XYZ file of C-alpha atoms in Angstrom:
706
model
C 76.808 56.751 135.511
C 77.833 60.048 133.901
C 81.526 60.877 133.520
C 80.912 64.629 133.818
C 79.315 66.666 136.565
C 75.682 67.444 135.820
C 74.132 70.624 137.162
C 70.495 69.776 137.735
C 67.490 71.900 138.473
C 67.447 72.476 142.222
C 65.049 70.308 144.194
C 63.902 70.652 147.773
C 66.573 71.185 150.428
C 65.610 69.023 153.383
C 66.802 69.933 156.887
C 67.654 67.642 159.763
C 64.215 66.136 160.354
C 64.933 65.462 164.010
C 64.875 69.223 164.619
C 61.327 69.676 163.253
C 58.007 69.360 165.076
C 55.484 66.773 163.937
C 53.637 69.186 161.653
C 56.827 70.466 159.982
C 56.961 73.766 161.866
C 56.726 77.276 160.479
C 58.781 76.644 157.343
C 57.543 73.201 156.310
C 54.423 71.064 156.294
C 54.116 67.337 157.005
C 55.324 66.365 153.535
C 58.870 67.125 154.671
C 58.873 63.738 156.415
C 58.063 61.768 153.239
C 60.389 60.118 150.724
C 58.604 61.032 147.482
C 60.424 63.678 145.409
C 57.011 64.950 144.303
C 55.727 65.382 147.843
C 58.995 66.979 148.924
C 58.559 69.584 146.173
C 55.477 70.750 148.122
C 57.015 70.571 151.589
C 57.439 74.356 151.798
C 53.941 75.227 150.517
C 51.832 77.264 152.967
C 49.139 74.612 152.429
C 48.916 72.349 155.484
C 49.467 69.224 153.396
C 49.161 65.707 154.755
C 50.420 62.573 153.056
C 47.749 59.931 152.460
C 46.977 58.168 155.720
C 44.656 57.765 158.673
C 45.861 60.924 160.411
C 44.434 63.152 157.696
C 41.088 61.377 157.433
C 40.693 61.158 161.218
C 41.187 64.909 161.445
C 38.712 65.504 158.625
C 36.125 63.425 160.486
C 36.829 65.106 163.825
C 36.620 68.626 162.370
C 33.777 67.780 159.949
C 35.693 68.981 156.908
C 35.900 67.621 153.380
C 39.219 66.431 151.989
C 40.985 67.992 149.032
C 43.037 65.263 147.362
C 45.717 66.396 144.897
C 47.463 63.658 142.888
C 50.419 64.249 140.586
C 54.032 63.316 139.959
C 57.348 65.089 140.045
C 57.878 65.522 136.285
C 54.345 66.773 135.580
C 54.412 70.239 133.972
C 50.856 71.267 134.876
C 51.364 69.992 138.414
C 54.147 72.572 138.760
C 51.954 75.263 137.237
C 49.143 74.622 139.709
C 51.604 74.588 142.574
C 53.072 77.970 141.628
C 49.692 79.549 140.931
C 47.708 78.148 143.847
C 49.560 76.040 146.391
C 52.284 78.649 146.922
C 49.660 81.409 147.214
C 48.801 82.513 150.760
C 45.170 83.342 149.996
C 44.550 79.926 148.417
C 46.382 78.185 151.258
C 44.268 80.063 153.794
C 41.067 78.845 152.138
C 42.322 75.269 151.991
C 43.617 75.239 155.544
C 40.450 76.768 156.974
C 37.827 74.709 155.174
C 39.532 71.477 154.033
C 42.035 68.827 154.963
C 44.557 68.766 152.116
C 46.249 65.521 151.036
C 49.000 65.204 148.450
C 49.678 61.869 146.699
C 52.457 60.815 144.327
C 50.648 58.764 141.696
C 53.800 56.760 140.988
C 54.102 55.713 144.627
C 50.392 54.992 145.008
C 49.021 53.923 141.634
C 46.141 52.217 143.460
C 44.806 55.528 144.793
C 45.397 57.232 141.469
C 43.637 54.457 139.555
C 40.453 54.733 141.622
C 40.140 58.495 141.676
C 41.187 58.914 138.041
C 38.338 56.566 137.162
C 36.062 58.844 139.195
C 37.313 61.939 137.365
C 36.775 60.336 133.969
C 33.268 59.248 134.970
C 32.363 62.738 136.205
C 34.013 64.860 133.523
C 34.653 62.587 130.536
C 38.414 63.105 130.715
C 41.346 62.952 133.096
C 44.939 63.960 133.597
C 47.329 65.371 136.131
C 47.288 67.147 138.452
C 44.200 65.247 139.525
C 42.037 67.290 141.903
C 39.376 65.386 143.848
C 37.184 66.415 146.763
C 36.232 63.683 149.230
C 34.134 63.140 152.296
C 36.071 62.097 155.439
C 35.245 58.467 154.590
C 36.996 58.844 151.199
C 33.878 59.125 149.014
C 34.460 61.469 146.032
C 31.901 64.164 145.250
C 33.769 66.488 142.826
C 36.724 65.907 140.520
C 38.790 67.644 137.873
C 42.368 68.195 136.829
C 44.281 71.472 136.591
C 42.500 74.625 137.697
C 43.944 78.134 137.340
C 43.902 80.271 140.464
C 41.278 82.626 138.997
C 38.612 82.096 136.316
C 40.296 81.978 132.921
C 39.164 81.232 129.354
C 35.845 79.867 130.538
C 37.541 77.589 133.065
C 36.495 78.059 136.706
C 39.236 79.209 139.017
C 40.422 77.166 141.962
C 39.371 79.862 144.431
C 35.814 79.854 143.045
C 35.689 76.037 143.317
C 36.958 76.032 146.902
C 34.319 78.549 147.980
C 31.467 76.817 146.119
C 32.283 73.368 147.462
C 32.653 74.700 150.999
C 29.163 76.167 150.658
C 27.821 72.873 149.305
C 29.436 70.974 152.191
C 27.771 73.235 154.734
C 24.362 73.659 153.098
C 23.811 70.682 150.766
C 25.422 67.852 152.718
C 22.891 65.263 151.673
C 23.503 65.992 147.985
C 27.260 65.833 148.473
C 27.213 62.498 150.279
C 24.718 60.984 147.842
C 27.061 61.803 144.947
C 29.905 60.055 146.775
C 27.806 56.992 147.585
C 26.607 56.681 143.992
C 30.153 56.942 142.616
C 31.442 54.350 145.086
C 28.669 51.938 144.107
C 29.434 52.476 140.421
C 33.107 51.752 141.031
C 32.288 48.536 142.848
C 29.886 47.433 140.148
C 32.455 48.180 137.451
C 35.014 45.935 139.148
C 32.670 42.912 138.976
C 33.668 40.583 136.140
C 31.901 37.653 134.543
C 33.878 35.080 132.618
C 33.296 35.114 128.890
C 34.685 33.723 125.676
C 36.834 35.547 123.173
C 36.022 35.300 119.456
C 38.047 32.592 117.772
C 39.615 35.213 115.506
C 40.272 37.780 118.254
C 43.899 38.327 117.245
C 42.921 39.033 113.646
C 40.086 41.327 114.752
C 42.548 43.262 116.887
C 45.009 43.647 114.027
C 42.213 45.082 111.887
C 41.276 47.519 114.662
C 44.854 48.754 114.905
C 45.136 49.023 111.136
C 41.920 51.046 110.998
C 43.283 53.620 113.486
C 46.710 53.811 111.821
C 47.915 57.248 110.697
C 49.282 56.510 107.219
C 50.880 59.959 106.951
C 52.807 60.310 110.205
C 52.673 56.817 111.659
C 51.241 55.815 114.988
C 47.591 55.401 115.803
C 44.903 58.031 116.111
C 45.479 61.746 116.298
C 47.245 64.057 118.728
C 48.376 63.631 121.396
C 50.337 60.541 120.396
C 51.943 58.148 122.818
C 54.753 55.849 121.625
C 53.106 52.650 122.830
C 55.950 50.162 122.678
C 53.800 47.207 123.765
C 51.316 47.890 120.953
C 54.076 47.931 118.354
C 55.638 44.782 119.817
C 52.348 42.924 119.413
C 52.002 44.084 115.817
C 55.622 43.245 115.002
C 55.116 39.722 116.299
C 51.970 39.295 114.253
C 53.689 40.658 111.142
C 56.561 38.229 111.650
C 54.382 35.204 112.409
C 51.959 35.835 109.542
C 54.633 37.071 107.101
C 52.459 40.175 106.702
C 54.463 42.800 104.808
C 51.711 45.414 105.112
C 51.589 45.119 108.890
C 55.382 45.215 109.080
C 55.348 48.394 106.979
C 52.914 49.997 109.456
C 55.265 49.174 112.317
C 58.383 50.343 110.520
C 56.806 53.583 109.358
C 55.772 54.364 112.947
C 59.179 53.454 114.379
C 60.956 55.652 111.830
C 58.647 58.632 112.313
C 59.032 58.486 116.089
C 62.809 58.381 115.790
C 62.874 61.193 113.234
C 60.625 63.367 115.372
C 61.326 65.627 118.297
C 60.031 62.991 120.692
C 63.444 61.306 120.329
C 66.338 63.179 121.945
C 68.801 63.311 119.054
C 71.608 64.525 121.318
C 71.272 62.559 124.529
C 69.203 59.548 123.523
C 65.946 58.379 125.023
C 62.322 59.104 124.183
C 60.114 61.736 125.758
C 56.805 60.643 127.228
C 54.533 61.612 124.337
C 54.033 63.964 121.404
C 51.577 66.818 121.729
C 51.068 66.896 117.964
C 50.285 64.416 115.219
C 53.753 64.706 113.634
C 55.789 63.497 116.650
C 57.516 66.905 116.560
C 56.628 68.642 119.842
C 57.028 66.356 122.825
C 56.009 66.711 126.389
C 59.665 66.763 127.363
C 59.599 64.574 130.462
C 61.444 61.281 130.050
C 60.036 58.247 131.823
C 61.864 55.011 132.615
C 58.931 52.767 131.678
C 58.487 54.416 128.290
C 62.094 53.881 127.304
C 62.033 50.314 128.618
C 59.071 49.340 126.458
C 60.512 51.051 123.389
C 63.890 49.403 123.946
C 62.151 46.035 123.621
C 60.232 47.161 120.553
C 63.234 48.507 118.652
C 65.252 45.411 119.564
C 62.508 43.204 118.136
C 62.312 45.421 115.050
C 66.047 44.962 114.516
C 65.668 41.204 114.953
C 63.001 41.131 112.241
C 64.565 43.550 109.751
C 68.262 43.943 110.666
C 67.797 47.665 110.001
C 70.821 49.369 111.535
C 68.770 52.409 112.562
C 66.818 50.293 115.067
C 70.059 49.024 116.555
C 71.221 52.646 116.922
C 68.033 53.519 118.785
C 68.523 50.595 121.167
C 72.068 51.642 121.898
C 70.935 55.247 122.300
C 68.288 54.303 124.879
C 70.724 52.087 126.780
C 73.399 54.793 126.784
C 70.903 57.403 127.984
C 69.731 55.183 130.841
C 73.302 54.321 131.784
C 74.416 57.970 131.772
C 71.473 59.716 133.382
C 69.084 57.221 134.971
C 71.214 54.667 136.818
C 71.837 54.621 140.560
C 75.246 53.645 141.946
C 73.783 50.268 142.956
C 72.662 49.583 139.382
C 68.916 50.169 139.688
C 67.136 52.825 137.673
C 65.619 56.173 138.569
C 62.057 56.973 137.581
C 62.052 60.093 135.408
C 63.558 63.372 134.293
C 61.486 66.522 134.429
C 60.085 68.398 131.439
C 60.935 71.779 132.966
C 64.161 73.538 133.822
C 64.764 77.147 134.815
C 61.027 77.681 134.885
C 60.293 76.657 131.291
C 59.139 73.430 129.717
C 61.734 72.069 127.278
C 64.286 74.825 127.893
C 67.114 72.334 128.303
C 66.435 70.718 124.919
C 65.789 73.533 122.428
C 67.995 75.904 120.399
C 67.448 79.182 118.644
C 68.774 79.222 115.111
C 71.567 81.560 116.212
C 72.573 79.238 119.059
C 72.535 76.256 116.727
C 74.692 77.954 114.081
C 77.227 79.165 116.624
C 77.694 75.623 117.947
C 77.924 73.707 114.657
C 80.013 76.343 112.863
C 79.329 78.373 109.761
C 80.769 75.918 107.215
C 78.011 73.326 107.490
C 75.370 75.367 109.337
C 72.955 75.820 106.388
C 72.791 72.144 105.512
C 72.583 71.141 109.193
C 69.758 73.616 109.828
C 67.981 71.993 106.918
C 68.632 68.485 108.235
C 67.487 69.193 111.797
C 64.599 71.498 110.863
C 66.071 74.565 112.533
C 64.108 77.658 111.484
C 64.721 81.352 111.991
C 61.300 81.804 113.604
C 61.611 78.506 115.471
C 59.291 75.508 115.513
C 58.569 75.755 119.242
C 57.957 78.493 121.785
C 59.921 81.761 122.064
C 61.605 81.316 118.679
C 63.327 78.094 119.681
C 63.696 74.850 117.750
C 63.150 71.230 118.627
C 65.766 69.213 116.764
C 64.320 66.542 114.499
C 65.186 64.912 111.193
C 63.311 67.094 108.741
C 64.584 65.649 105.437
C 64.972 62.399 103.582
C 68.577 61.410 104.265
C 69.339 60.181 100.747
C 67.839 63.241 99.076
C 69.682 65.532 101.484
C 73.022 63.862 100.693
C 72.429 64.130 96.950
C 71.343 67.749 97.194
C 74.563 68.707 98.949
C 76.885 66.336 97.092
C 77.710 64.273 100.177
C 78.848 60.695 100.325
C 77.225 58.650 103.120
C 80.599 58.563 104.891
C 81.059 62.336 104.756
C 77.458 62.882 105.847
C 78.017 60.561 108.832
C 81.144 62.500 109.780
C 79.439 65.907 109.546
C 76.398 64.757 111.521
C 78.470 63.031 114.207
C 80.606 66.128 114.751
C 77.536 68.369 114.942
C 75.705 66.089 117.364
C 78.764 65.850 119.608
C 79.234 69.636 119.665
C 75.540 70.253 120.330
C 75.464 67.709 123.153
C 78.541 69.286 124.755
C 76.976 72.744 124.497
C 73.700 71.524 125.970
C 75.473 69.796 128.831
C 76.528 73.201 130.168
C 72.894 74.128 130.757
C 70.925 73.405 133.899
C 69.560 69.891 133.482
C 65.961 69.120 134.377
C 65.435 67.726 137.863
C 65.548 63.991 138.438
C 62.948 61.882 140.189
C 65.363 59.540 141.896
C 62.947 57.087 143.466
C 63.272 53.457 142.395
C 60.050 51.694 141.399
C 60.101 47.915 141.238
C 57.568 47.830 138.402
C 59.376 50.218 136.083
C 62.730 48.674 136.915
C 61.286 45.289 135.954
C 60.420 46.650 132.518
C 63.875 48.168 132.028
C 65.504 44.905 133.097
C 63.356 43.176 130.456
C 64.347 45.736 127.832
C 68.064 45.612 128.528
C 68.091 41.829 128.773
C 66.169 41.398 125.521
C 68.193 43.978 123.613
C 71.433 42.657 125.077
C 70.594 39.136 123.955
C 69.399 40.119 120.480
C 72.277 42.544 119.824
C 74.845 40.417 121.697
C 75.715 43.408 123.888
C 77.316 42.368 127.173
C 77.126 45.884 128.636
C 73.349 45.920 128.324
C 73.141 42.463 129.862
C 75.332 43.434 132.781
C 73.172 46.490 133.425
C 70.136 44.217 133.598
C 71.953 41.775 135.896
C 73.054 44.506 138.326
C 69.580 45.990 138.536
C 67.898 42.622 139.038
C 70.342 41.557 141.726
C 69.849 44.833 143.597
C 66.059 44.574 143.463
C 66.069 40.935 144.527
C 68.350 41.837 147.412
C 66.409 44.865 148.660
C 62.792 44.628 147.550
C 61.684 41.142 148.619
C 60.678 40.710 152.253
C 61.367 37.675 154.434
C 57.872 36.339 153.625
C 58.468 36.664 149.860
C 56.478 39.830 149.300
C 57.590 42.515 146.911
C 57.961 46.150 147.887
C 57.060 48.916 145.470
C 59.423 51.828 146.139
C 63.032 52.368 147.154
C 64.612 55.763 147.753
C 67.940 55.949 149.506
C 67.687 53.344 152.245
C 63.916 53.665 152.517
C 62.246 50.623 150.954
C 58.509 50.487 151.416
C 54.921 50.388 150.161
C 53.506 46.920 149.553
C 53.924 45.827 145.970
C 51.074 46.139 143.498
C 50.180 43.696 140.744
C 52.319 45.622 138.238
C 55.372 45.218 140.486
C 55.028 41.443 140.356
C 54.150 41.131 136.687
C 56.785 43.543 135.375
C 59.571 42.152 137.545
C 58.629 38.610 136.515
C 58.766 39.800 132.903
C 62.242 41.203 133.495
C 63.438 38.018 135.193
C 62.134 35.856 132.346
C 64.005 37.962 129.792
C 67.111 37.918 131.959
C 66.929 34.154 132.289
C 66.573 33.811 128.528
C 69.575 36.069 127.996
C 71.877 34.482 130.582
C 70.276 31.044 131.140
C 71.069 31.509 134.835
C 68.627 29.347 136.765
C 68.346 31.704 139.737
C 66.376 34.234 137.703
C 63.867 31.618 136.590
C 63.542 30.373 140.180
C 62.764 33.876 141.398
C 60.252 34.432 138.581
C 58.400 31.235 139.494
C 58.421 32.099 143.209
C 57.006 35.567 142.547
C 54.351 34.167 140.197
C 53.206 31.663 142.796
C 52.954 34.383 145.439
C 51.184 36.717 143.024
C 48.485 34.162 142.278
C 47.870 33.569 145.974
C 47.856 37.226 146.990
C 46.050 39.013 144.160
C 43.350 36.628 142.961
C 39.819 38.022 142.864
C 37.550 35.293 144.212
C 34.637 36.113 141.942
C 36.301 36.645 138.586
C 39.648 34.838 138.998
C 41.296 37.873 137.462
C 43.954 39.583 139.572
C 43.292 42.620 141.718
C 45.298 45.830 141.469
C 46.360 45.481 145.120
C 46.987 42.422 147.256
C 44.150 40.980 149.333
C 45.722 42.210 152.546
C 46.575 45.654 151.168
C 45.001 48.917 152.268
C 41.215 48.924 151.893
C 40.103 51.710 149.559
C 36.542 52.568 148.576
C 36.533 49.848 145.913
C 38.688 46.974 144.753
C 39.962 47.549 141.248
C 40.898 45.161 138.479
C 43.210 46.627 135.845
C 42.345 45.336 132.366
C 43.257 48.060 129.866
C 46.696 49.091 128.691
C 47.586 52.725 129.021
C 51.061 54.139 128.729
C 52.116 50.955 130.510
C 50.602 47.483 130.085
C 47.692 46.506 132.295
C 48.529 44.378 135.299
C 46.254 41.552 134.190
C 47.474 41.660 130.610
C 51.067 41.409 131.792
C 50.086 38.639 134.231
C 48.518 36.567 131.463
C 51.576 37.105 129.278
C 54.187 36.110 131.867
C 52.123 33.169 133.092
C 51.881 31.721 129.576
C 55.620 32.144 129.166
C 56.349 30.471 132.500
C 54.019 27.626 131.554
C 55.921 27.044 128.325
C 59.330 27.292 129.986
C 58.562 25.071 132.985
C 55.920 22.750 131.522
C 53.590 23.623 134.403
C 50.170 23.757 132.792
C 48.581 25.320 135.888
C 50.252 28.602 134.968
C 48.629 28.525 131.542
C 45.288 27.594 133.052
C 45.435 30.671 135.263
C 46.340 32.782 132.247
C 43.249 31.390 130.508
C 41.123 32.319 133.539
C 42.407 35.889 133.382
C 41.756 36.108 129.640
C 38.200 34.817 130.119
C 37.569 37.385 132.819
C 38.800 40.131 130.488
C 37.060 38.787 127.379
C 34.382 41.466 127.145
C 36.935 44.234 127.723
C 39.324 42.863 125.098
C 36.551 42.451 122.546
C 35.229 45.953 123.164
C 38.636 47.640 123.228
C 41.252 45.542 121.418
C 43.528 48.548 120.824
C 43.849 48.888 124.616
C 44.669 45.213 125.092
C 47.981 44.674 123.306
C 49.671 42.640 126.040
C 46.588 40.472 126.532
C 46.783 39.877 122.793
C 50.467 38.968 123.040
C 49.492 36.342 125.633
C 46.645 35.050 123.468
C 48.868 34.931 120.397
C 51.453 32.937 122.330
C 48.805 30.494 123.534
C 47.290 29.981 120.094
C 50.528 29.657 118.149
C 52.997 26.817 118.223
C 55.533 27.331 120.962
C 59.042 25.931 120.772
C 60.923 25.108 123.940
C 64.544 24.147 123.600
C 66.271 22.281 126.425
C 70.049 22.105 126.205
C 71.197 19.275 128.419
C 74.855 19.087 129.375
C 77.770 21.404 129.933
C 79.013 22.685 126.559
C 76.138 24.498 124.885
C 77.934 27.204 122.886
C 77.636 25.367 119.571
C 73.872 25.026 120.000
C 73.415 28.641 121.078
C 75.225 29.814 117.955
C 72.423 28.236 115.903
C 69.952 30.657 117.500
C 71.936 33.782 116.603
C 70.474 33.877 113.111
C 66.833 33.597 114.145
C 64.212 35.408 116.179
C 61.176 33.583 117.437
C 59.203 35.197 120.272
C 57.439 31.867 120.795
C 60.721 30.107 121.579
C 62.173 29.662 125.070
C 65.482 28.088 126.000
C 66.425 26.133 129.112
C 69.873 24.937 130.107
C 69.967 21.706 132.100
C 73.500 21.246 133.395
C 74.479 18.167 135.326
C 74.519 17.856 139.099
C 72.758 19.920 141.747
C 71.527 22.574 139.333
C 69.723 19.927 137.277
C 67.877 18.920 140.446
C 66.960 22.545 141.134
C 65.676 22.913 137.593
C 63.565 19.758 137.901
C 61.849 21.203 140.971
C 60.398 24.100 138.964
C 60.335 22.413 135.523
C 59.657 18.725 136.272
C 59.642 17.642 132.621
C 63.380 18.336 132.384
C 64.268 15.536 134.805
C 64.173 12.961 132.004
C 66.028 15.100 129.457
C 69.521 13.874 130.226
C 72.618 14.074 127.992
C 72.855 11.179 125.566
C 76.036 9.134 125.675
C 77.598 11.749 127.936
C 77.392 14.434 125.245
C 75.521 17.731 125.330
C 72.105 17.098 123.838
C 69.377 19.402 122.513
C 65.712 18.572 123.049
C 63.203 20.489 120.918
C 59.760 20.495 122.535
C 56.620 21.820 120.870
C 53.432 22.455 122.848
C 54.608 20.320 125.790
C 55.799 17.368 123.655
C 59.481 16.763 122.854
C 60.996 15.541 119.600
C 63.833 13.045 119.396
C 67.042 14.483 120.890
C 69.679 15.910 118.570
C 73.422 15.907 119.122
C 74.866 18.443 116.685
C 74.296 22.028 115.658
C 73.385 20.919 112.142
C 70.717 18.569 113.479
C 69.323 21.345 115.686
C 69.181 23.719 112.744
C 67.257 21.122 110.778
C 64.909 20.394 113.678
C 64.099 24.105 114.007
C 63.735 24.405 110.210
C 66.270 27.234 110.053
């Protein structure tokens, strides 16, 4: 939690709800009764918004009106633009209220709804994005879709008013055409969700590596052209392959990308943390919103990069992400908020940028020229309105030589400048905070903090992961062992989606590996068992986006491709393989194989969108090492592992007594792995078969070939 008071961009002031009528009254609409920060931002719009639910669709059916569905999220810049231009405008609101039933959805609260209608938008227009604007029949069938629309026609783009009038006319006069479009799209969605089991090529991992290498940007790092997303899970897969295959070229691709991202404006050089993506090829101009999931995935990636290379810069990035999350994104109970906005005081990025004059006045005249050079601060600016995005614009060694600086003096000058700039920036109005707690994203951050804490031997990171996990396990699991998706204040709700289960299981596995506390492994196994029962698709044996007993939408969806976050099925395959190796329960690996077979055609067609599937496949195909430490005093054995990193290795601690019995219930093979002669004993197991036990650290080091 921050030590100083932060002045944040003002968000919606909510009155005493008990004083308001059911429709929100004259000042508010129905969104005032919701918990989503995004929906609450629209609670004072003159649009008669409804949250998603039966009430809105029943009214649409009763009044024979189409539905306007607007999907976005609280830190979305263009969502704010469309709100200011259209949803706050009386004439637009009058059109909407007269001819449509308007529904607002927070995509982060309801990723299931977003997933379906984003697929529709991409099918109809060839692209997607947010705000997502979809027009539906009262039975939820889409017939028109797009993203942001200006209020009036602009630059060849139809205005929102024109669209509202045209679609109202079509609804009244071409009803058959409208409904036939919706029926066809629904049928296409349902057909697309059907999966037939297939086989992956024997060299799928190598084919995928070649696909990534082919799309690699050798100049600026990353993959493809602008916009560029810092896909942590992609880089983690490639790092693991580079390490396993001793592939220096692949490692160089990863390191070049990691360095360019850190040097760029996408990294906050003052406050830590990565922005969501770069709008340009160079990683210079970010979309300034900061997302929890993004930083969680990158925390894991940079921790793994440090483990492979011992490059101190990667350690600094890890500590910078952890410090940022601790200072700005952590609730008093230890769980993590969702995001910080891109905008403040009406401008995107205003909080983050400096004019050259502002920069010089903060850092002082003595070192200002060399610091302007270092951070790429230009008189004309490198961003909008003559402002500058700070980034590392020079080669550090060349810069030191040019100015006659020793590394120690350079460190001192840079540290003083960064501290002064951060203090100056702290006086500004901070972007608004989306303070809802999502189980899925928290699971990823728990995984990141636990992994980085273990690799870097950082107890503060580990304790942050422990606090968050304990809070989630205490508040987000129901009496019948179901996960909930969202917590805000005391309001926990929305049935968990596949990503909630897979990402929290991922976090619990990493936390177990970092602490060796059995309770985290027990919870991971329990959640995995429930996930397999609740989300299995009967036809394909892949896992559905939503649970079987969840809300029925126009189609069931199966999530197979990674986007900014890993796909639910990819993450499921990955955590199930890991649980199989840790517990010895082959049924988990068999289910992972089923999921991979169901996704085979998708992985083969789009390997660069399947990184976490590929991590699962790589783990299955390579030799796994499972180390069981049996007995009480295990410190000497753990010290052997400090000098190595093996993502295919898992460690179990089998103490004596009741906990050994608990462990045997979820990992039956451990029952026979008892201490020899009353001394702590290490059992090294490879691919479900254990070697002879070893009794000393030296023997363990030899057994692991370290």
